[in-house]
mmCIF file of C-alpha atoms in Angstrom:
data_model
loop_
_atom_site.group_PDB
_atom_site.id
_atom_site.type_symbol
_atom_site.label_atom_id
_atom_site.label_comp_id
_atom_site.label_asym_id
_atom_site.label_seq_id
_atom_site.Cartn_x
_atom_site.Cartn_y
_atom_site.Cartn_z
ATOM 1 C CA UNK A 1 17.744 -12.387 -12.420
ATOM 2 C CA UNK A 2 15.110 -13.870 -10.130
ATOM 3 C CA UNK A 3 17.562 -16.011 -8.186
ATOM 4 C CA UNK A 4 19.896 -13.079 -7.581
ATOM 5 C CA UNK A 5 17.002 -10.922 -6.419
ATOM 6 C CA UNK A 6 15.527 -13.560 -4.095
ATOM 7 C CA UNK A 7 18.868 -14.398 -2.510
ATOM 8 C CA UNK A 8 19.032 -11.025 -0.760
ATOM 9 C CA UNK A 9 15.388 -10.804 0.330
ATOM 10 C CA UNK A 10 15.012 -11.347 4.065
ATOM 11 C CA UNK A 11 11.627 -9.763 4.809
ATOM 12 C CA UNK A 12 8.472 -10.672 2.890
ATOM 13 C CA UNK A 13 4.903 -9.388 2.987
ATOM 14 C CA UNK A 14 2.339 -11.926 1.778
ATOM 15 C CA UNK A 15 -1.099 -10.599 0.868
ATOM 16 C CA UNK A 16 -3.858 -13.202 0.851
ATOM 17 C CA UNK A 17 -7.133 -12.491 -0.913
ATOM 18 C CA UNK A 18 -10.533 -13.651 0.274
ATOM 19 C CA UNK A 19 -11.115 -15.525 -2.966
ATOM 20 C CA UNK A 20 -8.314 -18.019 -2.255
ATOM 21 C CA UNK A 21 -8.745 -18.130 1.525
ATOM 22 C CA UNK A 22 -12.294 -19.448 1.157
ATOM 23 C CA UNK A 23 -13.481 -22.702 -0.329
ATOM 24 C CA UNK A 24 -16.232 -23.364 -2.844
ATOM 25 C CA UNK A 25 -18.815 -23.125 -0.065
ATOM 26 C CA UNK A 26 -17.660 -19.596 0.786
ATOM 27 C CA UNK A 27 -16.278 -20.666 4.174
ATOM 28 C CA UNK A 28 -12.639 -20.620 5.302
ATOM 29 C CA UNK A 29 -10.486 -23.305 3.690
ATOM 30 C CA UNK A 30 -8.649 -24.937 6.621
ATOM 31 C CA UNK A 31 -6.616 -27.261 4.400
ATOM 32 C CA UNK A 32 -5.293 -24.321 2.411
ATOM 33 C CA UNK A 33 -4.449 -22.423 5.611
ATOM 34 C CA UNK A 34 -2.553 -25.414 7.008
ATOM 35 C CA UNK A 35 -0.443 -25.663 3.856
ATOM 36 C CA UNK A 36 0.218 -21.934 3.946
ATOM 37 C CA UNK A 37 1.436 -22.258 7.532
ATOM 38 C CA UNK A 38 3.841 -24.982 6.413
ATOM 39 C CA UNK A 39 5.135 -22.789 3.582
ATOM 40 C CA UNK A 40 5.671 -19.764 5.826
ATOM 41 C CA UNK A 41 7.363 -21.919 8.451
ATOM 42 C CA UNK A 42 9.783 -23.179 5.779
ATOM 43 C CA UNK A 43 10.632 -19.604 4.824
ATOM 44 C CA UNK A 44 11.278 -18.757 8.478
ATOM 45 C CA UNK A 45 13.649 -21.728 8.821
ATOM 46 C CA UNK A 46 15.630 -20.242 5.937
ATOM 47 C CA UNK A 47 16.095 -17.080 7.990
ATOM 48 C CA UNK A 48 13.393 -15.015 6.294
ATOM 49 C CA UNK A 49 10.791 -12.919 8.115
ATOM 50 C CA UNK A 50 7.155 -13.004 6.998
ATOM 51 C CA UNK A 51 4.292 -10.589 7.562
ATOM 52 C CA UNK A 52 0.840 -11.638 6.352
ATOM 53 C CA UNK A 53 -1.827 -9.197 5.176
ATOM 54 C CA UNK A 54 -4.979 -11.273 5.164
ATOM 55 C CA UNK A 55 -8.476 -10.648 3.973
ATOM 56 C CA UNK A 56 -11.215 -13.026 5.040
ATOM 57 C CA UNK A 57 -12.792 -11.584 8.190
ATOM 58 C CA UNK A 58 -15.951 -10.498 6.408
ATOM 59 C CA UNK A 59 -16.140 -13.808 4.522
ATOM 60 C CA UNK A 60 -15.693 -15.748 7.782
ATOM 61 C CA UNK A 61 -18.412 -13.702 9.464
ATOM 62 C CA UNK A 62 -20.688 -13.964 6.483
ATOM 63 C CA UNK A 63 -20.549 -17.748 6.711
ATOM 64 C CA UNK A 64 -21.442 -17.647 10.406
ATOM 65 C CA UNK A 65 -24.329 -15.257 9.728
ATOM 66 C CA UNK A 66 -25.648 -17.366 6.859
ATOM 67 C CA UNK A 67 -25.264 -14.553 4.306
ATOM 68 C CA UNK A 68 -24.738 -15.826 0.770
ATOM 69 C CA UNK A 69 -23.551 -12.620 -0.894
ATOM 70 C CA UNK A 70 -21.003 -9.997 0.077
ATOM 71 C CA UNK A 71 -22.469 -7.400 2.465
ATOM 72 C CA UNK A 72 -23.474 -4.280 0.552
ATOM 73 C CA UNK A 73 -23.445 -1.662 3.300
ATOM 74 C CA UNK A 74 -20.742 -0.514 5.703
ATOM 75 C CA UNK A 75 -22.801 -1.528 8.818
ATOM 76 C CA UNK A 76 -23.343 -5.038 7.392
ATOM 77 C CA UNK A 77 -19.638 -5.327 6.610
ATOM 78 C CA UNK A 78 -18.739 -4.110 10.103
ATOM 79 C CA UNK A 79 -21.017 -6.688 11.705
ATOM 80 C CA UNK A 80 -19.673 -9.532 9.561
ATOM 81 C CA UNK A 81 -16.078 -8.473 10.312
ATOM 82 C CA UNK A 82 -16.756 -8.259 14.049
ATOM 83 C CA UNK A 83 -17.934 -11.854 14.225
ATOM 84 C CA UNK A 84 -15.551 -13.153 11.558
ATOM 85 C CA UNK A 85 -12.211 -11.676 12.693
ATOM 86 C CA UNK A 86 -11.893 -13.777 15.903
ATOM 87 C CA UNK A 87 -12.708 -16.899 13.946
ATOM 88 C CA UNK A 88 -10.198 -16.012 11.221
ATOM 89 C CA UNK A 89 -7.429 -15.529 13.786
ATOM 90 C CA UNK A 90 -8.349 -18.738 15.628
ATOM 91 C CA UNK A 91 -7.964 -20.705 12.399
ATOM 92 C CA UNK A 92 -4.622 -19.029 11.633
ATOM 93 C CA UNK A 93 -3.441 -19.629 15.205
ATOM 94 C CA UNK A 94 -4.218 -23.335 15.072
ATOM 95 C CA UNK A 95 -2.630 -23.727 11.622
ATOM 96 C CA UNK A 96 0.659 -22.084 12.653
ATOM 97 C CA UNK A 97 0.788 -23.655 16.114
ATOM 98 C CA UNK A 98 1.098 -27.037 14.407
ATOM 99 C CA UNK A 99 4.552 -25.827 13.281
ATOM 100 C CA UNK A 100 5.509 -24.360 16.640
ATOM 101 C CA UNK A 101 4.815 -20.773 15.616
ATOM 102 C CA UNK A 102 2.614 -18.123 17.217
ATOM 103 C CA UNK A 103 0.725 -15.447 15.328
ATOM 104 C CA UNK A 104 -0.293 -11.899 16.298
ATOM 105 C CA UNK A 105 -3.280 -9.873 15.162
ATOM 106 C CA UNK A 106 -2.783 -6.300 13.898
ATOM 107 C CA UNK A 107 -5.860 -4.316 12.826
ATOM 108 C CA UNK A 108 -5.251 -1.032 11.032
ATOM 109 C CA UNK A 109 -7.163 1.884 9.554
ATOM 110 C CA UNK A 110 -5.818 4.551 7.222
ATOM 111 C CA UNK A 111 -5.651 6.970 10.157
ATOM 112 C CA UNK A 112 -3.247 4.628 11.952
ATOM 113 C CA UNK A 113 -0.701 4.999 9.165
ATOM 114 C CA UNK A 114 -1.514 8.570 8.107
ATOM 115 C CA UNK A 115 -0.542 9.861 11.550
ATOM 116 C CA UNK A 116 3.268 9.838 11.624
ATOM 117 C CA UNK A 117 3.568 8.931 15.305
ATOM 118 C CA UNK A 118 1.084 6.061 14.990
ATOM 119 C CA UNK A 119 2.883 4.941 11.824
ATOM 120 C CA UNK A 120 6.142 4.729 13.769
ATOM 121 C CA UNK A 121 4.398 3.010 16.703
ATOM 122 C CA UNK A 122 3.013 0.366 14.336
ATOM 123 C CA UNK A 123 6.481 -0.138 12.853
ATOM 124 C CA UNK A 124 8.017 -0.618 16.310
ATOM 125 C CA UNK A 125 5.351 -3.142 17.300
ATOM 126 C CA UNK A 126 5.857 -5.148 14.111
ATOM 127 C CA UNK A 127 9.642 -5.094 14.468
ATOM 128 C CA UNK A 128 9.322 -6.411 18.021
ATOM 129 C CA UNK A 129 6.990 -9.226 16.959
ATOM 130 C CA UNK A 130 9.410 -10.285 14.222
ATOM 131 C CA UNK A 131 12.327 -10.247 16.659
ATOM 132 C CA UNK A 132 10.319 -12.565 18.930
ATOM 133 C CA UNK A 133 9.743 -15.015 16.075
ATOM 134 C CA UNK A 134 6.014 -14.283 15.787
ATOM 135 C CA UNK A 135 4.164 -14.007 12.465
ATOM 136 C CA UNK A 136 2.090 -10.786 12.360
ATOM 137 C CA UNK A 137 -1.236 -11.085 10.581
ATOM 138 C CA UNK A 138 -2.591 -7.711 9.467
ATOM 139 C CA UNK A 139 -6.066 -6.797 8.287
ATOM 140 C CA UNK A 140 -7.973 -3.594 7.807
ATOM 141 C CA UNK A 141 -10.081 -2.855 10.871
ATOM 142 C CA UNK A 142 -13.386 -3.333 9.045
ATOM 143 C CA UNK A 143 -15.360 -3.144 12.300
ATOM 144 C CA UNK A 144 -14.679 0.594 12.631
ATOM 145 C CA UNK A 145 -13.716 1.493 9.049
ATOM 146 C CA UNK A 146 -15.897 3.974 7.168
ATOM 147 C CA UNK A 147 -15.395 5.467 3.712
ATOM 148 C CA UNK A 148 -13.216 8.341 4.956
ATOM 149 C CA UNK A 149 -10.654 6.079 6.636
ATOM 150 C CA UNK A 150 -10.768 2.932 4.492
ATOM 151 C CA UNK A 151 -7.609 1.848 2.690
ATOM 152 C CA UNK A 152 -9.937 0.771 -0.118
ATOM 153 C CA UNK A 153 -8.706 -2.816 -0.320
ATOM 154 C CA UNK A 154 -6.046 -5.049 1.167
ATOM 155 C CA UNK A 155 -3.919 -4.809 -1.990
ATOM 156 C CA UNK A 156 -3.319 -1.154 -1.175
ATOM 157 C CA UNK A 157 -2.851 -1.967 2.513
ATOM 158 C CA UNK A 158 -0.226 -4.607 1.681
ATOM 159 C CA UNK A 159 1.790 -2.080 -0.352
ATOM 160 C CA UNK A 160 1.715 0.415 2.517
ATOM 161 C CA UNK A 161 2.730 -2.325 4.970
ATOM 162 C CA UNK A 162 5.635 -3.233 2.668
ATOM 163 C CA UNK A 163 6.925 0.313 3.128
ATOM 164 C CA UNK A 164 6.047 0.300 6.835
ATOM 165 C CA UNK A 165 8.302 -2.690 7.566
ATOM 166 C CA UNK A 166 10.909 -2.075 4.815
ATOM 167 C CA UNK A 167 10.195 -5.431 3.196
ATOM 168 C CA UNK A 168 12.104 -6.544 0.118
ATOM 169 C CA UNK A 169 9.271 -8.499 -1.488
ATOM 170 C CA UNK A 170 5.496 -8.237 -1.650
ATOM 171 C CA UNK A 171 3.721 -11.452 -2.686
ATOM 172 C CA UNK A 172 0.103 -10.962 -3.766
ATOM 173 C CA UNK A 173 -1.688 -14.314 -3.752
ATOM 174 C CA UNK A 174 -4.823 -14.218 -5.868
ATOM 175 C CA UNK A 175 -6.940 -16.489 -8.072
ATOM 176 C CA UNK A 176 -5.148 -15.646 -11.323
ATOM 177 C CA UNK A 177 -1.566 -16.492 -12.197
ATOM 178 C CA UNK A 178 -0.256 -12.993 -12.846
ATOM 179 C CA UNK A 179 -0.640 -9.933 -15.054
ATOM 180 C CA UNK A 180 -1.768 -10.487 -18.638
ATOM 181 C CA UNK A 181 -1.672 -8.201 -21.668
ATOM 182 C CA UNK A 182 -5.484 -8.521 -21.784
ATOM 183 C CA UNK A 183 -8.192 -9.897 -19.506
ATOM 184 C CA UNK A 184 -7.728 -13.708 -19.697
ATOM 185 C CA UNK A 185 -11.251 -14.345 -18.391
ATOM 186 C CA UNK A 186 -12.786 -13.120 -21.636
ATOM 187 C CA UNK A 187 -9.834 -13.147 -24.051
ATOM 188 C CA UNK A 188 -8.399 -16.622 -24.779
ATOM 189 C CA UNK A 189 -5.391 -15.121 -26.608
ATOM 190 C CA UNK A 190 -4.243 -13.113 -23.579
ATOM 191 C CA UNK A 191 -0.586 -13.712 -22.694
ATOM 192 C CA UNK A 192 1.018 -13.732 -19.257
ATOM 193 C CA UNK A 193 3.646 -11.043 -18.639
ATOM 194 C CA UNK A 194 6.331 -12.823 -16.552
ATOM 195 C CA UNK A 195 8.570 -9.838 -15.789
ATOM 196 C CA UNK A 196 7.809 -6.131 -15.448
ATOM 197 C CA UNK A 197 10.520 -3.500 -15.187
ATOM 198 C CA UNK A 198 8.249 -0.502 -15.741
ATOM 199 C CA UNK A 199 4.470 -0.309 -15.373
ATOM 200 C CA UNK A 200 3.089 1.117 -18.621
ATOM 201 C CA UNK A 201 -0.214 2.740 -19.502
ATOM 202 C CA UNK A 202 -1.023 -0.297 -21.659
ATOM 203 C CA UNK A 203 -0.662 -2.574 -18.622
ATOM 204 C CA UNK A 204 -2.941 -0.339 -16.596
ATOM 205 C CA UNK A 205 -5.578 -0.394 -19.340
ATOM 206 C CA UNK A 206 -5.386 -4.205 -19.541
ATOM 207 C CA UNK A 207 -5.994 -4.579 -15.794
ATOM 208 C CA UNK A 208 -9.666 -5.377 -15.205
ATOM 209 C CA UNK A 209 -12.022 -5.283 -12.236
ATOM 210 C CA UNK A 210 -12.815 -7.969 -9.676
ATOM 211 C CA UNK A 211 -14.947 -10.923 -10.710
ATOM 212 C CA UNK A 212 -14.974 -12.459 -7.241
ATOM 213 C CA UNK A 213 -18.032 -12.617 -4.993
ATOM 214 C CA UNK A 214 -15.890 -12.388 -1.849
ATOM 215 C CA UNK A 215 -13.008 -10.077 -2.757
ATOM 216 C CA UNK A 216 -12.897 -6.309 -3.230
ATOM 217 C CA UNK A 217 -9.856 -5.865 -5.464
ATOM 218 C CA UNK A 218 -9.238 -6.720 -9.105
ATOM 219 C CA UNK A 219 -6.026 -6.722 -11.117
ATOM 220 C CA UNK A 220 -6.096 -2.919 -11.273
ATOM 221 C CA UNK A 221 -5.672 -2.678 -7.482
ATOM 222 C CA UNK A 222 -2.873 -5.252 -7.573
ATOM 223 C CA UNK A 223 -1.084 -3.301 -10.275
ATOM 224 C CA UNK A 224 -1.419 -0.120 -8.205
ATOM 225 C CA UNK A 225 -0.027 -1.966 -5.176
ATOM 226 C CA UNK A 226 2.939 -3.194 -7.222
ATOM 227 C CA UNK A 227 3.671 0.387 -8.332
ATOM 228 C CA UNK A 228 3.652 1.598 -4.714
ATOM 229 C CA UNK A 229 5.899 -1.268 -3.618
ATOM 230 C CA UNK A 230 8.328 -0.523 -6.471
ATOM 231 C CA UNK A 231 8.695 3.057 -5.217
ATOM 232 C CA UNK A 232 9.621 1.744 -1.750
ATOM 233 C CA UNK A 233 12.380 -0.416 -3.258
ATOM 234 C CA UNK A 234 10.536 -3.738 -3.027
ATOM 235 C CA UNK A 235 9.848 -6.336 -5.693
ATOM 236 C CA UNK A 236 6.296 -7.599 -6.134
ATOM 237 C CA UNK A 237 5.098 -11.037 -7.209
ATOM 238 C CA UNK A 238 1.500 -11.518 -8.354
ATOM 239 C CA UNK A 239 0.849 -15.244 -8.329
ATOM 240 C CA UNK A 240 -1.937 -17.814 -8.376
ATOM 241 C CA UNK A 241 -2.279 -18.669 -4.707
ATOM 242 C CA UNK A 242 -4.950 -21.332 -4.974
ATOM 243 C CA UNK A 243 -2.052 -23.712 -4.301
ATOM 244 C CA UNK A 244 -0.068 -22.203 -1.384
ATOM 245 C CA UNK A 245 2.924 -24.404 -2.277
ATOM 246 C CA UNK A 246 3.523 -21.953 -5.113
ATOM 247 C CA UNK A 247 5.580 -19.942 -2.594
ATOM 248 C CA UNK A 248 8.237 -22.618 -2.080
ATOM 249 C CA UNK A 249 8.345 -23.395 -5.795
ATOM 250 C CA UNK A 250 8.961 -19.726 -6.523
ATOM 251 C CA UNK A 251 11.780 -19.510 -3.980
ATOM 252 C CA UNK A 252 13.258 -22.708 -5.403
ATOM 253 C CA UNK A 253 13.708 -20.946 -8.738
ATOM 254 C CA UNK A 254 10.572 -21.915 -10.648
ATOM 255 C CA UNK A 255 9.140 -19.068 -12.702
ATOM 256 C CA UNK A 256 5.564 -18.436 -11.719
ATOM 257 C CA UNK A 257 3.335 -15.398 -11.931
ATOM 258 C CA UNK A 258 4.423 -11.863 -12.718
ATOM 259 C CA UNK A 259 7.469 -10.379 -10.999
ATOM 260 C CA UNK A 260 7.731 -6.586 -10.774
ATOM 261 C CA UNK A 261 11.293 -5.410 -10.258
ATOM 262 C CA UNK A 262 11.979 -2.707 -7.665
ATOM 263 C CA UNK A 263 13.052 0.755 -8.747
ATOM 264 C CA UNK A 264 16.783 1.358 -8.677
ATOM 265 C CA UNK A 265 16.262 4.703 -6.937
ATOM 266 C CA UNK A 266 13.584 4.090 -4.347
ATOM 267 C CA UNK A 267 11.900 6.633 -2.094
ATOM 268 C CA UNK A 268 12.846 6.884 1.545
ATOM 269 C CA UNK A 269 10.243 5.455 3.892
ATOM 270 C CA UNK A 270 9.158 8.952 4.928
ATOM 271 C CA UNK A 271 8.768 10.203 1.355
ATOM 272 C CA UNK A 272 6.847 7.050 0.421
ATOM 273 C CA UNK A 273 4.574 7.805 3.390
ATOM 274 C CA UNK A 274 4.001 11.337 2.070
ATOM 275 C CA UNK A 275 3.317 10.127 -1.477
ATOM 276 C CA UNK A 276 0.992 7.221 -0.778
ATOM 277 C CA UNK A 277 -0.211 7.031 2.822
ATOM 278 C CA UNK A 278 -1.378 10.488 3.919
ATOM 279 C CA UNK A 279 -4.648 11.680 2.433
ATOM 280 C CA UNK A 280 -4.081 15.093 0.759
ATOM 281 C CA UNK A 281 -6.169 17.927 2.217
ATOM 282 C CA UNK A 282 -5.849 20.451 -0.608
ATOM 283 C CA UNK A 283 -3.835 21.494 -3.605
ATOM 284 C CA UNK A 284 -1.757 24.319 -4.988
ATOM 285 C CA UNK A 285 -1.196 25.223 -8.627
ATOM 286 C CA UNK A 286 2.260 26.401 -9.707
ATOM 287 C CA UNK A 287 3.484 28.337 -12.705
ATOM 288 C CA UNK A 288 5.602 26.799 -15.458
ATOM 289 C CA UNK A 289 8.871 28.052 -14.002
ATOM 290 C CA UNK A 290 8.214 26.550 -10.579
ATOM 291 C CA UNK A 291 7.057 23.279 -12.140
ATOM 292 C CA UNK A 292 10.246 23.033 -14.178
ATOM 293 C CA UNK A 293 12.502 23.730 -11.193
ATOM 294 C CA UNK A 294 10.668 21.257 -8.979
ATOM 295 C CA UNK A 295 10.855 18.488 -11.572
ATOM 296 C CA UNK A 296 14.414 19.009 -12.763
ATOM 297 C CA UNK A 297 16.327 20.404 -9.807
ATOM 298 C CA UNK A 298 14.548 18.976 -6.765
ATOM 299 C CA UNK A 299 14.290 22.333 -5.030
ATOM 300 C CA UNK A 300 11.799 23.431 -2.374
ATOM 301 C CA UNK A 301 8.478 24.972 -3.403
ATOM 302 C CA UNK A 302 8.408 28.701 -2.730
ATOM 303 C CA UNK A 303 5.272 30.813 -2.386
ATOM 304 C CA UNK A 304 6.403 32.916 -5.343
ATOM 305 C CA UNK A 305 5.713 30.017 -7.722
ATOM 306 C CA UNK A 306 2.135 29.408 -6.538
ATOM 307 C CA UNK A 307 -0.703 30.847 -8.626
ATOM 308 C CA UNK A 308 -3.786 29.237 -7.037
ATOM 309 C CA UNK A 309 -4.844 27.496 -3.819
ATOM 310 C CA UNK A 310 -7.702 25.008 -3.379
ATOM 311 C CA UNK A 311 -9.073 23.269 -0.292
ATOM 312 C CA UNK A 312 -8.845 23.935 3.412
ATOM 313 C CA UNK A 313 -5.599 22.665 4.890
ATOM 314 C CA UNK A 314 -3.533 23.374 7.970
ATOM 315 C CA UNK A 315 0.201 23.724 8.444
ATOM 316 C CA UNK A 316 1.610 20.173 8.426
ATOM 317 C CA UNK A 317 -1.045 18.834 6.036
ATOM 318 C CA UNK A 318 -0.234 16.879 2.909
ATOM 319 C CA UNK A 319 -1.204 18.748 -0.266
ATOM 320 C CA UNK A 320 -1.092 18.074 -3.998
ATOM 321 C CA UNK A 321 1.132 20.139 -6.282
ATOM 322 C CA UNK A 322 -0.336 20.669 -9.747
ATOM 323 C CA UNK A 323 0.508 22.364 -13.010
ATOM 324 C CA UNK A 324 -1.781 25.188 -14.064
ATOM 325 C CA UNK A 325 -3.852 22.747 -16.153
ATOM 326 C CA UNK A 326 -4.639 20.738 -12.984
ATOM 327 C CA UNK A 327 -2.210 17.845 -13.585
ATOM 328 C CA UNK A 328 -0.871 16.605 -10.245
ATOM 329 C CA UNK A 329 2.859 15.856 -10.379
ATOM 330 C CA UNK A 330 3.970 15.958 -6.741
ATOM 331 C CA UNK A 331 2.885 15.974 -3.102
ATOM 332 C CA UNK A 332 4.325 17.504 0.018
ATOM 333 C CA UNK A 333 3.868 18.661 3.599
ATOM 334 C CA UNK A 334 2.827 22.320 3.736
ATOM 335 C CA UNK A 335 4.604 24.717 6.080
ATOM 336 C CA UNK A 336 1.723 27.200 5.786
ATOM 337 C CA UNK A 337 -2.060 26.772 5.960
ATOM 338 C CA UNK A 338 -4.371 27.325 2.978
ATOM 339 C CA UNK A 339 -5.420 30.763 4.235
ATOM 340 C CA UNK A 340 -1.799 31.758 4.784
ATOM 341 C CA UNK A 341 -0.769 30.372 1.398
ATOM 342 C CA UNK A 342 -3.525 32.347 -0.324
ATOM 343 C CA UNK A 343 -2.099 35.542 1.162
ATOM 344 C CA UNK A 344 1.577 34.921 0.374
ATOM 345 C CA UNK A 345 1.305 33.168 -3.011
ATOM 346 C CA UNK A 346 3.128 34.995 -5.772
ATOM 347 C CA UNK A 347 5.305 36.833 -3.246
ATOM 348 C CA UNK A 348 8.985 36.424 -2.481
ATOM 349 C CA UNK A 349 10.115 34.707 0.712
ATOM 350 C CA UNK A 350 11.436 37.975 2.119
ATOM 351 C CA UNK A 351 7.902 39.412 1.976
ATOM 352 C CA UNK A 352 6.230 36.643 4.029
ATOM 353 C CA UNK A 353 6.810 38.206 7.435
ATOM 354 C CA UNK A 354 5.655 41.613 6.223
ATOM 355 C CA UNK A 355 2.402 40.084 4.876
ATOM 356 C CA UNK A 356 1.595 37.673 7.733
ATOM 357 C CA UNK A 357 3.352 39.351 10.638
ATOM 358 C CA UNK A 358 5.399 36.174 11.215
ATOM 359 C CA UNK A 359 7.314 33.582 9.222
ATOM 360 C CA UNK A 360 7.755 29.821 9.724
ATOM 361 C CA UNK A 361 10.388 29.575 7.013
ATOM 362 C CA UNK A 362 11.236 30.536 3.446
ATOM 363 C CA UNK A 363 9.523 27.554 1.802
ATOM 364 C CA UNK A 364 5.910 26.622 1.332
ATOM 365 C CA UNK A 365 7.104 22.988 1.061
ATOM 366 C CA UNK A 366 10.687 22.094 1.945
ATOM 367 C CA UNK A 367 12.408 19.692 -0.445
ATOM 368 C CA UNK A 368 12.802 17.143 2.397
ATOM 369 C CA UNK A 369 8.979 17.002 2.570
ATOM 370 C CA UNK A 370 8.430 17.022 -1.208
ATOM 371 C CA UNK A 371 7.894 13.983 -3.460
ATOM 372 C CA UNK A 372 7.633 13.784 -7.248
ATOM 373 C CA UNK A 373 4.976 11.261 -8.259
#
């Protein structure tokens, strides 16, 4: 199964965590980076395209600033990233240049991908770099990131980038060799799960937090990233990246780590963007009949099925769609603002113009802008 899947994968996103990019002294591990460059270069010679999502800017800056522990505040993190990012890219540049390859720096915030035009601009830039034979290296723009625009961690960012570039495989390189049925750090009987077709609640409960002093994501964030990548039609491999040669061994057929299979019916890139990239601005609650129709028949959401509106959102905003008990089951792009929705909810489409004095359309959310979660 693995060999058949890998044979058709041409575009790969590799996410590199701070905990494997740094050595025991907390500084960047140049030997590891050189081996990674060799591995990526080998993949490129096979005709594959590689995009790297790399942590490490804050760790690189922390070493230069003489800080022993991870910065605790946003301003401290911004300062460490500002001084560390140029150094991180210099080290990557030198490592890849040894194999005749250039790298490019891409810094992103959530706003860059939440805005549809900027999302498409980022995609075009990345496509052009790949066509030119350049390896893009992406990181969150920690220098300007604040809580409202943070991706949260580079695991999440890597999943969104996988959708952005339509990659077939996301490789998450971390300091543990895959997903276990329990936390292996404190449970010696924990067993590795080599293949995942469906992410279960038991797997999510078994995923623990981060134990690293330099990273921000634990197995829970990696599992969430794998779920997002699955919905975009990509496979995900969570693997022990302390040895970067694990990549070539995996592509040579050796079974390492945990492989998450892609969903047979994946979301389009736009619907994946609606489901996972835009930050919802409000929510609407629907009655049982509307919930049943939306789930089973894939129809548009009409104002007549809405029973409650929460939040302050504009036309074109992403909103959550919930059952009356508050359970979110879908998201979509609203064709009417929260104030307009509050006035037309419970009414038929033919009554919208009479109530508002105008009408954008019959639907509150058109099915083309609607995604079941």
